[in-house]
mmCIF file of C-alpha atoms and ligand atoms in Angstrom:
data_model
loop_
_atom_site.group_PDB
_atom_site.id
_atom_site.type_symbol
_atom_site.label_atom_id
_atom_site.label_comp_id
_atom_site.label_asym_id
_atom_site.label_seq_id
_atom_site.Cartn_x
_atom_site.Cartn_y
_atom_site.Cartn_z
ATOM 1 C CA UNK M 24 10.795 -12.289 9.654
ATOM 2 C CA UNK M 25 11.897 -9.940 12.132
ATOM 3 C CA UNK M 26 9.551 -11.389 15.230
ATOM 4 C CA UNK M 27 10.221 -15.200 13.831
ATOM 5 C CA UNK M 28 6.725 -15.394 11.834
ATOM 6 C CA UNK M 29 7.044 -18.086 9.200
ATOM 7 C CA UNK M 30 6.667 -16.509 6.008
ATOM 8 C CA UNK M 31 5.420 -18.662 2.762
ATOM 9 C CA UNK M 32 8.024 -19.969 0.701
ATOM 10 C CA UNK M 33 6.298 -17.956 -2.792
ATOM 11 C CA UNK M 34 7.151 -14.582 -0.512
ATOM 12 C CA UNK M 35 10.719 -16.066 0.271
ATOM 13 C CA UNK M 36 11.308 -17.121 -3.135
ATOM 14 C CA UNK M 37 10.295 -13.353 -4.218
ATOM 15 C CA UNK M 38 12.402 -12.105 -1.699
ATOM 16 C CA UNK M 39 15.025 -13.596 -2.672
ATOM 17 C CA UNK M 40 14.402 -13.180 -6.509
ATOM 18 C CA UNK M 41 14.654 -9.388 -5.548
ATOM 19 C CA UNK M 42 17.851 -9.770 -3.461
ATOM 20 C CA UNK M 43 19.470 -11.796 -6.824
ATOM 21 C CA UNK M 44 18.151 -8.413 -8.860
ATOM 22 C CA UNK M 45 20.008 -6.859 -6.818
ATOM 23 C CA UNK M 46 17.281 -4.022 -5.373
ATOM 24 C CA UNK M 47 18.693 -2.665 -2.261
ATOM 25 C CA UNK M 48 16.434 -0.512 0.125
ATOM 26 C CA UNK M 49 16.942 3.598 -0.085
ATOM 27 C CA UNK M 50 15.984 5.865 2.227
ATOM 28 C CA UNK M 51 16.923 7.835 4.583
ATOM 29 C CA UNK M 52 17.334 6.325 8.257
ATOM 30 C CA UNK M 53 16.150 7.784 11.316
ATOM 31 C CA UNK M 54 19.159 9.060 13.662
ATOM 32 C CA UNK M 55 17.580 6.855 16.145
ATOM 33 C CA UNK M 56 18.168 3.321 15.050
ATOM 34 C CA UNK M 57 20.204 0.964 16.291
ATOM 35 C CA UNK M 58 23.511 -0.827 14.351
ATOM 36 C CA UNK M 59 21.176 -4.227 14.584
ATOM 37 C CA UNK M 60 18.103 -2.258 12.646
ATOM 38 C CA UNK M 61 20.276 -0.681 10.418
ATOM 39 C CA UNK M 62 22.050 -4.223 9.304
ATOM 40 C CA UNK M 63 18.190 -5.289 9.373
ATOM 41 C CA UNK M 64 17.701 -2.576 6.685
ATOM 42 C CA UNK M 65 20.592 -3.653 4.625
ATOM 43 C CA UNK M 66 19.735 -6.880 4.419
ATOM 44 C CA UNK M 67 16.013 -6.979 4.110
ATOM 45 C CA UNK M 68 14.902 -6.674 0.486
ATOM 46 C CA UNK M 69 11.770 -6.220 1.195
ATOM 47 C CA UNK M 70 12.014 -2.043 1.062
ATOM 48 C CA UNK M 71 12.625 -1.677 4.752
ATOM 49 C CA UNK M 72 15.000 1.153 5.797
ATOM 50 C CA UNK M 73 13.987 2.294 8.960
ATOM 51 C CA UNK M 74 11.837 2.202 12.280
ATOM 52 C CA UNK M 75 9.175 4.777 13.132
ATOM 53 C CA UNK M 76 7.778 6.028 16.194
ATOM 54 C CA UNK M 77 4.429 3.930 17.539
ATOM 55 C CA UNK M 78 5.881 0.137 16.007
ATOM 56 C CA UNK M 79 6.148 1.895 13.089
ATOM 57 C CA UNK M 80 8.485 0.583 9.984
ATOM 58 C CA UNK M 81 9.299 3.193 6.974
ATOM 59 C CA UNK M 82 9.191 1.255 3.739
ATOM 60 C CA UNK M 83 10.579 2.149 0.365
ATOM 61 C CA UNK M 84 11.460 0.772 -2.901
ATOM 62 C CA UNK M 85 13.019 3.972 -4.480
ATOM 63 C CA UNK M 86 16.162 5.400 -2.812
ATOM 64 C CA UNK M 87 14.370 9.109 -2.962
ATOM 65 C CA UNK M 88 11.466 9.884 -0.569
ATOM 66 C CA UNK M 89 8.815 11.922 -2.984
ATOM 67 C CA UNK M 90 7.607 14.872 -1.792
ATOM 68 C CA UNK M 91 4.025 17.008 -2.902
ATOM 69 C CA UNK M 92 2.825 19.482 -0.880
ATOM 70 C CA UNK M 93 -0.958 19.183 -0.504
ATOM 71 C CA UNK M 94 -0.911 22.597 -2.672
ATOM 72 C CA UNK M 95 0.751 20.499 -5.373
ATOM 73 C CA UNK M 96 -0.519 17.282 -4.844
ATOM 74 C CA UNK M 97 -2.926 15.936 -7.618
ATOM 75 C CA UNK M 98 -4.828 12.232 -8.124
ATOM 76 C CA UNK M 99 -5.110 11.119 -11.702
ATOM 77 C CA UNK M 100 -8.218 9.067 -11.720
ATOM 78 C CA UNK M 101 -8.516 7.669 -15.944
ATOM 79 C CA UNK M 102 -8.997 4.944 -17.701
ATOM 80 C CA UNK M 103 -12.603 3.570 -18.273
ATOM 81 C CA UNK M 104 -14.066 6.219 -16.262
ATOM 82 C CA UNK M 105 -17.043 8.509 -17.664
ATOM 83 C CA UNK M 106 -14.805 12.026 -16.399
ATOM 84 C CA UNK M 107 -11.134 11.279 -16.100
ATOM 85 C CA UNK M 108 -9.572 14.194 -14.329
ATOM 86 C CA UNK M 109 -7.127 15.178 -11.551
ATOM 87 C CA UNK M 110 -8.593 15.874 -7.828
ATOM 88 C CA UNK M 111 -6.596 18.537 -6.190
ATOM 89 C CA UNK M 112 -6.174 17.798 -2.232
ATOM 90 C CA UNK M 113 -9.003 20.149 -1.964
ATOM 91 C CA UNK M 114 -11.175 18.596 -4.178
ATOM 92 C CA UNK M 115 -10.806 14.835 -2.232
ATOM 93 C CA UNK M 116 -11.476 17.045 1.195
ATOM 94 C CA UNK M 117 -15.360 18.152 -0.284
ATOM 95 C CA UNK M 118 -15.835 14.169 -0.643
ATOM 96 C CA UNK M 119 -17.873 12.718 2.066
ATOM 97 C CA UNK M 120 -15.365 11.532 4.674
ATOM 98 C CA UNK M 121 -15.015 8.640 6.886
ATOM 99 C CA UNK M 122 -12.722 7.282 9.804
ATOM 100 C CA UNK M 123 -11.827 3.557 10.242
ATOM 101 C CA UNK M 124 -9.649 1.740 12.625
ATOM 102 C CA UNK M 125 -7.781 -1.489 11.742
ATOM 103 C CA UNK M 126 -4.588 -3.066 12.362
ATOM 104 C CA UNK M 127 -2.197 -2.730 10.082
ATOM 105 C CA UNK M 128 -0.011 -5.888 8.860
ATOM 106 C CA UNK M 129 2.893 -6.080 7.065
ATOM 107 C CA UNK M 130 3.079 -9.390 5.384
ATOM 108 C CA UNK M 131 6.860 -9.771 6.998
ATOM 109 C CA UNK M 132 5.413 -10.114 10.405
ATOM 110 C CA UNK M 133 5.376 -6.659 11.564
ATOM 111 C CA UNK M 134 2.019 -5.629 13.074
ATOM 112 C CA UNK M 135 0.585 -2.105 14.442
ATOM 113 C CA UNK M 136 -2.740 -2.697 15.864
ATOM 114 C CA UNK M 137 -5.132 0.015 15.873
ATOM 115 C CA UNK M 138 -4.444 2.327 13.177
ATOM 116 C CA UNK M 139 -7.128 5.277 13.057
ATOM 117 C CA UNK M 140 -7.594 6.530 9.096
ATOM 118 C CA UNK M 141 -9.262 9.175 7.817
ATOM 119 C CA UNK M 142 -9.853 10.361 4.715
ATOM 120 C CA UNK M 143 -12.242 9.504 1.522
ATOM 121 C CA UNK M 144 -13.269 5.664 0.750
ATOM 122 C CA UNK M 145 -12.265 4.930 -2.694
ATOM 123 C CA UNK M 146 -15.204 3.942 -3.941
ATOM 124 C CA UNK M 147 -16.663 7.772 -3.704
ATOM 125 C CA UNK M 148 -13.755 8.696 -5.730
ATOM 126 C CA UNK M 149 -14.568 5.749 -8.205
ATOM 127 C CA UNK M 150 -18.159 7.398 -8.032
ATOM 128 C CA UNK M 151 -17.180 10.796 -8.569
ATOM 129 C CA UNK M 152 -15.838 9.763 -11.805
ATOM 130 C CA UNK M 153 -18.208 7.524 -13.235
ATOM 131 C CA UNK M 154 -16.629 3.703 -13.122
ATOM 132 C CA UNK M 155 -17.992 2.581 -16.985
ATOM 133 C CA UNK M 156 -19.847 -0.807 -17.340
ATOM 134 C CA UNK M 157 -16.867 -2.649 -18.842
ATOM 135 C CA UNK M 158 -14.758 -1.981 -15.700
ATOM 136 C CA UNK M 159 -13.114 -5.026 -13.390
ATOM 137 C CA UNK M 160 -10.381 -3.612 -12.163
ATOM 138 C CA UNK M 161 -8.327 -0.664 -10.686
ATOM 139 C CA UNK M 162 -4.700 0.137 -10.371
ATOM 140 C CA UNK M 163 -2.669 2.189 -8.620
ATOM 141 C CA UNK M 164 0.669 4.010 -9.132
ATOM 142 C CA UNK M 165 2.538 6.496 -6.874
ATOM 143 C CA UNK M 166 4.132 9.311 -7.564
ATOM 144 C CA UNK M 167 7.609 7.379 -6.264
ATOM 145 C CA UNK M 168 7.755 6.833 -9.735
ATOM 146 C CA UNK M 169 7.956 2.615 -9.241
ATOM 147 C CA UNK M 170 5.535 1.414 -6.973
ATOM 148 C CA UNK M 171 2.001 -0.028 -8.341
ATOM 149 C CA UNK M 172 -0.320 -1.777 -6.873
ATOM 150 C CA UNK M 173 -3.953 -3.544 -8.123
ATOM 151 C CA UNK M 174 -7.833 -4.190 -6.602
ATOM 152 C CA UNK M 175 -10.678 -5.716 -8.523
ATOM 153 C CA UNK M 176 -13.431 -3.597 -8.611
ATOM 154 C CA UNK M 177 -15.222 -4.864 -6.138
ATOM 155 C CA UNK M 178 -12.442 -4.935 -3.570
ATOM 156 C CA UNK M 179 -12.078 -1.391 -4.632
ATOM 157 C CA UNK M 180 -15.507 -0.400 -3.982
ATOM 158 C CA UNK M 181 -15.154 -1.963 0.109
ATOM 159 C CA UNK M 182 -16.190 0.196 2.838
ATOM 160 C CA UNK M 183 -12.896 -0.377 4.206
ATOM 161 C CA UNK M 184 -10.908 0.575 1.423
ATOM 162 C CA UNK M 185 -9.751 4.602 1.408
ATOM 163 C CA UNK M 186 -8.153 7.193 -0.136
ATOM 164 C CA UNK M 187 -6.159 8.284 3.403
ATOM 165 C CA UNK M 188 -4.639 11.389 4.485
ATOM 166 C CA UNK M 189 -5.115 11.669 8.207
ATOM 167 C CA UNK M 190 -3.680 8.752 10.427
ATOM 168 C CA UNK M 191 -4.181 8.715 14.537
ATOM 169 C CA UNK M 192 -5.923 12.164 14.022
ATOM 170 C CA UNK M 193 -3.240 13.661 12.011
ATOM 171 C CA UNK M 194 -2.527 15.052 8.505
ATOM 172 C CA UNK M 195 -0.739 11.829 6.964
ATOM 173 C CA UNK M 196 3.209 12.109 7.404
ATOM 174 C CA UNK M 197 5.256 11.951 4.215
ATOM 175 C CA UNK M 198 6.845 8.948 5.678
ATOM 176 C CA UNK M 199 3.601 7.311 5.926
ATOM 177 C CA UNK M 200 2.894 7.967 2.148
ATOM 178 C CA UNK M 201 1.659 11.591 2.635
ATOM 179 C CA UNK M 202 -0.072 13.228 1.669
ATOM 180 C CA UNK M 203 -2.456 10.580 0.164
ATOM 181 C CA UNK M 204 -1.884 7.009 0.642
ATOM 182 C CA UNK M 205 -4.473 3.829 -0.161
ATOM 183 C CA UNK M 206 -5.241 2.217 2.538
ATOM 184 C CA UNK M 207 -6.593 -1.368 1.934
ATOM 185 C CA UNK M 208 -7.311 -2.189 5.650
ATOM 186 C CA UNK M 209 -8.269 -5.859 5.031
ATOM 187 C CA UNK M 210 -5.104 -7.196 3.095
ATOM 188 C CA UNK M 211 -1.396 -6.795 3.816
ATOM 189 C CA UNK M 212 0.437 -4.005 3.950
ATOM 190 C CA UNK M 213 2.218 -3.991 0.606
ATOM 191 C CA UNK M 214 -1.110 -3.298 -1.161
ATOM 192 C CA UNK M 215 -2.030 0.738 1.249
ATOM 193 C CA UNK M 216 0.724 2.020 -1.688
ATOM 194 C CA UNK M 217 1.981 5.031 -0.377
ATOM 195 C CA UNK M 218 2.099 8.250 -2.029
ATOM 196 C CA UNK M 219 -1.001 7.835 -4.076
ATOM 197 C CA UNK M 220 -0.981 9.717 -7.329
ATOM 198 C CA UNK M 221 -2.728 7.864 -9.909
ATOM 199 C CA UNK M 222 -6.096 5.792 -9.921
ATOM 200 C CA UNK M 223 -6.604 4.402 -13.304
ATOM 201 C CA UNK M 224 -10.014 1.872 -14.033
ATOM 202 C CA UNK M 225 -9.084 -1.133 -15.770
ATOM 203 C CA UNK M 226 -10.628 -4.228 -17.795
ATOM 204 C CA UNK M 227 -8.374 -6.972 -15.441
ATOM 205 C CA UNK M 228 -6.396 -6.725 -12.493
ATOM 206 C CA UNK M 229 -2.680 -6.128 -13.331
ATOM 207 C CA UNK M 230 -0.208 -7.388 -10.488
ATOM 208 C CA UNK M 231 1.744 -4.706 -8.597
ATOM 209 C CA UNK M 232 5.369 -4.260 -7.837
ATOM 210 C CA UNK M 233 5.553 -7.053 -5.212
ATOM 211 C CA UNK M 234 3.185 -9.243 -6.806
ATOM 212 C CA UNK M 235 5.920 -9.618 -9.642
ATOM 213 C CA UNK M 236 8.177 -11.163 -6.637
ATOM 214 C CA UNK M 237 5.627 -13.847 -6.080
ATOM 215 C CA UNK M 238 3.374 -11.893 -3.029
ATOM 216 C CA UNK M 239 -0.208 -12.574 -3.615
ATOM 217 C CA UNK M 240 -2.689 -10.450 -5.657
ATOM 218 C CA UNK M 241 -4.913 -11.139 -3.364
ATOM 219 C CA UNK M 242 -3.571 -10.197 -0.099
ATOM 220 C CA UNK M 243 -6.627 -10.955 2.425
ATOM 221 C CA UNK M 244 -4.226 -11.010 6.206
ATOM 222 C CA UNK M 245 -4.567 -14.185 7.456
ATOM 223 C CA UNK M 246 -5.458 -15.973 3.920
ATOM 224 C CA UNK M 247 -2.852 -15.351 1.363
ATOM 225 C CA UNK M 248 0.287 -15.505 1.396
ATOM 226 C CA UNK M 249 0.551 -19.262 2.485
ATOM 227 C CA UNK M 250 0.467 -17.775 5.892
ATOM 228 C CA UNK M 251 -2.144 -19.272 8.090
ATOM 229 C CA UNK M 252 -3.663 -21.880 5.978
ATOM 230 C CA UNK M 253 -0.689 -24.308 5.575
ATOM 231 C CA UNK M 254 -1.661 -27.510 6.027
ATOM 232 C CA UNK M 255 1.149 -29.118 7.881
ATOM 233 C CA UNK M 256 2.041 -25.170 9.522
ATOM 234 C CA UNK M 257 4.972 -24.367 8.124
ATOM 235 C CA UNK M 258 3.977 -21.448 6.212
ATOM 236 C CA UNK M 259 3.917 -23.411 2.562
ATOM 237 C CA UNK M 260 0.725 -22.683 0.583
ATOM 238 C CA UNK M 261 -1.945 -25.505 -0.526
ATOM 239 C CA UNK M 262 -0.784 -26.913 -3.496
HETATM 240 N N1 MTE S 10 4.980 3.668 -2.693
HETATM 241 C C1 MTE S 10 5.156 2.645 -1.840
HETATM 242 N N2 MTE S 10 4.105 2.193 -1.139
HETATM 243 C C2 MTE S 10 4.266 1.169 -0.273
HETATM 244 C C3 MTE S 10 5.510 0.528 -0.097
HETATM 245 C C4 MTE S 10 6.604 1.020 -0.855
HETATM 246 O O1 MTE S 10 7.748 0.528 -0.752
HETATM 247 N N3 MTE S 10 6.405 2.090 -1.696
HETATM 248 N N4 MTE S 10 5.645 -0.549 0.758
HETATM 249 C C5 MTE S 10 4.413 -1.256 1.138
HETATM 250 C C6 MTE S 10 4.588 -2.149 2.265
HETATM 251 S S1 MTE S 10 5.318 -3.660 1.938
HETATM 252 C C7 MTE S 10 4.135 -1.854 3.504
HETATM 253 S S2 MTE S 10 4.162 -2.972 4.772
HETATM 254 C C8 MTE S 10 3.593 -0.506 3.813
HETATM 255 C C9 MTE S 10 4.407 0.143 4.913
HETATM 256 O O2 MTE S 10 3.866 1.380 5.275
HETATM 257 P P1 MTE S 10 4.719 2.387 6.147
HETATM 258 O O3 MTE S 10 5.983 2.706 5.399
HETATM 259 O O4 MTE S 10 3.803 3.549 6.364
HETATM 260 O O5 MTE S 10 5.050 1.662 7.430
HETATM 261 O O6 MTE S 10 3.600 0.355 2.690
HETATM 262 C C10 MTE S 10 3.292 -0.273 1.458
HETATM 263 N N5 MTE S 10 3.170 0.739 0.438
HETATM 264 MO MO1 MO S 11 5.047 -4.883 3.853
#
């Protein structure tokens, strides 16, 4: 949108379905943005309120920025799980940890390439509680209150799926969704829901907040979204 990227007419149409609802983005705004950004933010429904340093864009769909301390910060993990429970920041930190490195691609256009995560990949915290047979799915809710987001189980259990809270070698800001965000580095942005605070293991995967405005469930970058694979290139979907 903002670089000129054709977006898919199902995002449009959601977009535009949200505008009609009338959801405007919250937040606060840097000091540092221009008048043209901060029109931007007005009149993107997409969540957008702000830039951040390094390309950067802070996205939010509740007006109130949530805040946990990693002292109070706790990650339900329930549903069909063998030990439901909630992991204290301390308790994800004894996890075995890894580092990736991916871009990171909002589904708007917005890129930042090289994005260095660390933290714990979600399918050790999957393992820590025991995923039961009868499991397909897993959702996710943060503690925003509103936002939700949805893997299958086998998406969940990628190696390049975590349970963040470092980025670029640092503890994960609160503006990035500290301190625990998902970060799903092969699919769009919308589905690394920020401000992680509940895991729960599920029979079917339940569409998340954007998904109900017509974005993809499955958000692979490149193959979803009737991005790249338009047959004529204009951004509409196969039929
Ligand atoms: N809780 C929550 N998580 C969220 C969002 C949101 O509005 N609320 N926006 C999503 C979208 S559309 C994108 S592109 C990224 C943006 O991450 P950033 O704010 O760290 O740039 O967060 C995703 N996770
Ligand atoms: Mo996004």
């Amino acid at each position: 949108m903002t670089d000129g990227t054709p977006v898919g007419r199902r995002v449009v149409l959601g977009m535009l379905g949200l505008g009609a609802l009338g959801v405007a983005a919250g937040g606060p705004l840097s000091r540092s943005v221009s008048g043209a950004v901060r029109a931007l933010a007005r009149d993107d429904p997409t969540g957008l309120s702000g830039l951040l340093p390094g390309g950067w864009r802070y996205y939010s769909v509740t007006a109130h920025q949530p805040h946990r301390s990693t002292a109070d910060y706790r990650l339900t993990v329930t549903g069909l799980v063998e030990r439901p429970g909630a992991l204290r920041f301390a308790d994800l930190s004894r996890l075995p940890r890894t580092e990736l490195t991916s871009d990171f691609q909002c589904v708007t256009g917005w890129r930042v390439p090289g994005v260095r995560w660390g933290g714990v990949r979600l399918a050790e915290v999957l393992d820590s509680a025991g995923v039961r047979r009868e499991a397909r799915a897993v959702t996710f809710r943060s503690f925003d209150g509103t936002y939700t987001e949805s893997l299958t189980l086998d998406q969940a259990r990628r190696a390049d799926v975590l349970v963040a809270d470092t980025m670029d070698g640092r503890p994960l800001s609160r503006d990035h969704g500290g301190p625990v965000r998902l970060v799903v580095a092969p699919m769009y942005g919308y589905k690394s829901c920020k401000w992680l605070g509940g895991i729960e293991v599920v029979d079917a995967v339940r569409p998340g907040y954007w998904e109900h405005y017509g974005y993809d469930v499955d958000a692979w970058v490149g193959r979803s979204n009737g991005r790249d694979d338009a047959p004529t290139g204009d951004g509409e979907p196969p039929a």
